[in-house]
Short mmCIF file of C-alpha atoms and ligand atoms in Angstrom, two decimals:
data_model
loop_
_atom_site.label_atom_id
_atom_site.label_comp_id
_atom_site.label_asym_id
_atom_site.label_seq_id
_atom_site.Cartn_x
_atom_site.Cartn_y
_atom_site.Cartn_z
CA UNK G 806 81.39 12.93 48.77
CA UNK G 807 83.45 15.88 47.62
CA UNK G 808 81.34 18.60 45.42
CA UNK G 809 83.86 20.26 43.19
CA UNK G 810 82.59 23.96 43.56
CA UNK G 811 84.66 26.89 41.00
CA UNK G 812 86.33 29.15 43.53
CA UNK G 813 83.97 32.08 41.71
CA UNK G 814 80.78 30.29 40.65
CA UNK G 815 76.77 30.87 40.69
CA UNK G 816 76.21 27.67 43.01
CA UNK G 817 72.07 26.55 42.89
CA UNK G 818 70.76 24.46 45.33
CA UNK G 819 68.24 22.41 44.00
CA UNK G 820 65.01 20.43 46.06
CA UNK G 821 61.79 20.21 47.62
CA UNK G 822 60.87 21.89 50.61
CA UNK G 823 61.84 20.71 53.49
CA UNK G 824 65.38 18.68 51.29
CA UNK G 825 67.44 20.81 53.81
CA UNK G 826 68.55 23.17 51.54
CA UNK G 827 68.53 26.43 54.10
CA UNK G 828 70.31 23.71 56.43
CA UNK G 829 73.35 22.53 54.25
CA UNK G 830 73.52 26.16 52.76
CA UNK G 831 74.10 27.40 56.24
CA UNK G 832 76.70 24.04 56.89
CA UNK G 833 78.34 24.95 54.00
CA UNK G 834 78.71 28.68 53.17
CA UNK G 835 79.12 31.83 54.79
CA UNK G 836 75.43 33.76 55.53
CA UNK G 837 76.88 36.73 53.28
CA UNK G 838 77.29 34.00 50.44
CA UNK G 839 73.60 32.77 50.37
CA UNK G 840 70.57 34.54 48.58
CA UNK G 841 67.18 32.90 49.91
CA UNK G 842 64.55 33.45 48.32
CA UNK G 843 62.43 33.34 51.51
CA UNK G 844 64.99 36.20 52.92
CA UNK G 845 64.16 38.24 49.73
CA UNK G 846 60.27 37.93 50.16
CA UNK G 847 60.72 39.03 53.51
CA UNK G 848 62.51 42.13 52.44
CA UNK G 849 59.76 42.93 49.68
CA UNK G 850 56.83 42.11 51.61
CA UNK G 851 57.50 41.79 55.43
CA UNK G 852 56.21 38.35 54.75
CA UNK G 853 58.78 35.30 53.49
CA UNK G 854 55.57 33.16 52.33
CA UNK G 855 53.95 35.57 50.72
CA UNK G 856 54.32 34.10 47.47
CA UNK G 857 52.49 37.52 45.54
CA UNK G 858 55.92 39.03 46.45
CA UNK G 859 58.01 36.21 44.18
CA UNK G 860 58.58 37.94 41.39
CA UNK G 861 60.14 40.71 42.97
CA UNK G 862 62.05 38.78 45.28
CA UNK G 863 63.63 37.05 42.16
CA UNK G 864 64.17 39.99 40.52
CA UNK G 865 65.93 42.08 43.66
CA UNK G 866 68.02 38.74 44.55
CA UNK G 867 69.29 38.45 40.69
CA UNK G 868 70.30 41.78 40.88
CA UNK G 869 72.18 41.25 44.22
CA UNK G 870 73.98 38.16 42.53
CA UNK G 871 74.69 39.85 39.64
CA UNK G 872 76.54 42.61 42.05
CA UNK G 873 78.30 39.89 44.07
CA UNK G 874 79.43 38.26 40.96
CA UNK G 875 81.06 41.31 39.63
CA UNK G 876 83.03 41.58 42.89
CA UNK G 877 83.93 38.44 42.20
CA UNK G 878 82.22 36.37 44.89
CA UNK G 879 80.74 33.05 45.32
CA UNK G 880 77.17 33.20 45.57
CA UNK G 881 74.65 30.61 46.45
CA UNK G 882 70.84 30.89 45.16
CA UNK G 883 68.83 28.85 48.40
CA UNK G 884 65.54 28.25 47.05
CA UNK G 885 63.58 25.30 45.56
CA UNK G 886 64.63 25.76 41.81
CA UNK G 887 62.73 23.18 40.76
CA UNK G 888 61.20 25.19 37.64
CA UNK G 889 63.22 25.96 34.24
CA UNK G 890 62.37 29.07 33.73
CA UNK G 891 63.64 29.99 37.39
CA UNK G 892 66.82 27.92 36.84
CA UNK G 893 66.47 30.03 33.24
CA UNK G 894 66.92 33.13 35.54
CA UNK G 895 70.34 31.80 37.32
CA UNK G 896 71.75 30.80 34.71
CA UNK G 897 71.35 34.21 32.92
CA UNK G 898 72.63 36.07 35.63
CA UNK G 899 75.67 33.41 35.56
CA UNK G 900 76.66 33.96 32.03
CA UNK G 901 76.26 37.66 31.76
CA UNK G 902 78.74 37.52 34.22
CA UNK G 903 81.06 35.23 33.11
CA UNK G 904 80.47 32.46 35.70
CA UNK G 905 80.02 28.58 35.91
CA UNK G 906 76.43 28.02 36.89
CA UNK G 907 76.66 24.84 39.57
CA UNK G 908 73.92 22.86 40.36
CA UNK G 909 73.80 20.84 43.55
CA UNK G 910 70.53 18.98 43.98
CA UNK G 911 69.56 17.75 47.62
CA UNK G 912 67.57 14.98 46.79
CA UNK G 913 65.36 13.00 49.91
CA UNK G 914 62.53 10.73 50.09
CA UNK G 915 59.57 13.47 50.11
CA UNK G 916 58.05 11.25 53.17
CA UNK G 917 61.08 12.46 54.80
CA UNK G 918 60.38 16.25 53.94
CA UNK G 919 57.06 15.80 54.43
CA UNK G 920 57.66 15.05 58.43
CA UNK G 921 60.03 17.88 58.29
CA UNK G 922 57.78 20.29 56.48
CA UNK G 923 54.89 19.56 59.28
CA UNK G 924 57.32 20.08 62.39
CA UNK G 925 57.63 23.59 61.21
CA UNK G 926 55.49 26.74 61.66
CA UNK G 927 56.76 28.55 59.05
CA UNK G 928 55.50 26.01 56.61
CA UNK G 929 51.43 25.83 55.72
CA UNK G 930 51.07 23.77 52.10
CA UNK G 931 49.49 20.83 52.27
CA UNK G 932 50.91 17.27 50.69
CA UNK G 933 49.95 17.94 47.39
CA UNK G 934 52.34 20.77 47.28
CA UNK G 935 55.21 18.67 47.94
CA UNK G 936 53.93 15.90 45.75
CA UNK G 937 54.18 18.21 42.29
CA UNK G 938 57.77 19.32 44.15
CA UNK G 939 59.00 15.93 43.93
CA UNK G 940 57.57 15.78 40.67
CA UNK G 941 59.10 18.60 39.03
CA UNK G 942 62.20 17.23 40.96
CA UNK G 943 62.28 14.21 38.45
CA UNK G 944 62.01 16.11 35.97
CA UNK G 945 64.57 18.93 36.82
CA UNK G 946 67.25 15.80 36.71
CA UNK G 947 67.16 15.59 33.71
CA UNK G 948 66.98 18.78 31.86
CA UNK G 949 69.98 20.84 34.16
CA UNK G 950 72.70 19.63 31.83
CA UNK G 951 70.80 21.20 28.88
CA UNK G 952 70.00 24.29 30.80
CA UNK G 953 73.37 25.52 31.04
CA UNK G 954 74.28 24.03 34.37
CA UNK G 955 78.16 23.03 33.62
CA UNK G 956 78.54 21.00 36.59
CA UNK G 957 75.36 18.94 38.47
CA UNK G 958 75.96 17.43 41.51
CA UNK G 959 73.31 14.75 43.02
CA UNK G 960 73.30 14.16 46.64
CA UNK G 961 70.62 11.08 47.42
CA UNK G 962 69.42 10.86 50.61
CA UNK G 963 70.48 12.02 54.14
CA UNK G 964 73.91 10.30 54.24
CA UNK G 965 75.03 11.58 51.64
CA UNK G 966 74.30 15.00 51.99
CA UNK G 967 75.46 14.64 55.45
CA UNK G 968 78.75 13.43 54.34
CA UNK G 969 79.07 16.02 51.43
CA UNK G 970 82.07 18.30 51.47
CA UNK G 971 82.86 21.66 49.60
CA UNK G 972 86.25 22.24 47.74
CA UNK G 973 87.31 24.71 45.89
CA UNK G 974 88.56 24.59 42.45
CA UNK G 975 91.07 27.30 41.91
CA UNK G 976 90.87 29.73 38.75
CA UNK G 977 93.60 30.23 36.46
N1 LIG J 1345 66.43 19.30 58.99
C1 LIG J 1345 66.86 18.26 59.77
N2 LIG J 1345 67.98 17.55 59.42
C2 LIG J 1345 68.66 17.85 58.30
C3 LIG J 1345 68.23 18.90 57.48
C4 LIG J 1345 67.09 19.61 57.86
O1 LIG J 1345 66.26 17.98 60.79
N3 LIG J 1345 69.73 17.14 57.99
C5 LIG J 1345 65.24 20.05 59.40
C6 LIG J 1345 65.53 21.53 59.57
O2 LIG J 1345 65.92 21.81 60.87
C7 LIG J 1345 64.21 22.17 59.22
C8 LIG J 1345 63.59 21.20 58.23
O3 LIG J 1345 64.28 19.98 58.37
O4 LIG J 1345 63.36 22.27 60.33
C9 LIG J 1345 63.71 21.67 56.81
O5 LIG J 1345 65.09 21.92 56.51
P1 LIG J 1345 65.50 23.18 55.66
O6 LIG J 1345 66.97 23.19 55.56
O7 LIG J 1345 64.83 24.39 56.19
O8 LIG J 1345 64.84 22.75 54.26
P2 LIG J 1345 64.65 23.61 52.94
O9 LIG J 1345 64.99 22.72 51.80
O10 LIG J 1345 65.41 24.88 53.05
O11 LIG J 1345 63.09 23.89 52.93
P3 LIG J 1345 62.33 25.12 52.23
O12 LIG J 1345 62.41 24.90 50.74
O13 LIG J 1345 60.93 24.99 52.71
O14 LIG J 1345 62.98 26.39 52.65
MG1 LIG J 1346 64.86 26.85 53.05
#
């Protein structure tokens, strides 16, 4: 599957933990491309779960975007983005500077993330967590469009987003 990505866009990847998101962002794009949010609670708070540290995270990585942007480079917003009002946020910084906010939503089975989720260290929430994830996944699908987001891709399941490819849409 090809994802049509503008050559200077504000790309968000979209899905519950443990969708592969930090894994196809790292596939896909260069490291100097991607903003995680985990990387940006680490740099607040020494700590990349500590979630008391979110709202400056947010705020510090929106600000690096909105530099990156005015260079004129691609940038790529790795974290769940499963709310509005954080997908609000992106697509703020996007049209303040004149960019296409992209969606691309990773979409697996959450039994699937769930088995990932547990294989990891790094990761301590319990089912429910992931449960209201997938849940305000569903709901997410539907509402991007309206949000701002001028193009939406859906990958579903692990073949596809296996299979996905990048290109580049040139700017006039
Ligand atoms: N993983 C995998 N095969 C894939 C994608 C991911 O085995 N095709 C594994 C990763 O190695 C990792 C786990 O699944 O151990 C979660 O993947 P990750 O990319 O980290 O998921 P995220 O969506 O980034 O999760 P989070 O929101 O928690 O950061
Ligand atoms: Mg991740």
């Amino acid at each position: 599957m090809i994802i049509d990505v503008p050559e200077l866009s504000l790309v968000a990847l979209v899905g519950i933990s443990g969708s592969g998101k930090s894994t196809f962002a790292r596939a896909h794009f260069k490291p100097t491309q991607v903003l995680s949010s985990d990387f940006f609670r680490g740099l607040i708070a020494d700590d990349e779960n500590d979630q008391s540290a979110s709202a400056d995270a947010f705020e510090t990585l929106h600000y690096v975007a909105g530099k990156r942007l005015t260079a004129g480079r691609l940038t790529v917003v790795d974290a769940t983005n499963l709310q509005a009002h954080a997908r609000a946020g992106l697509v703020k910084v996007a049209r303040e500077h004149d960019v296409l906010p992209v969606a691309i939503v990773l979409d697996v089975p959450e039994a699937l993330a769930w088995e990932r989720t547990q294989a990891r260290e790094d990761r301590t929430f319990d089912r429910r967590v992931l449960t209201r994830m997938s849940r305000d996944l569903r709901r997410s699908l539907n509402q991007l469009a309206k949000e701002g987001f001028r193009k939406i891709h859906v990958l579903r399941g692990v073949d596809e987003i296996a299979a996905a490819e990048i290109r580049y849409e040139k700017l006039f």
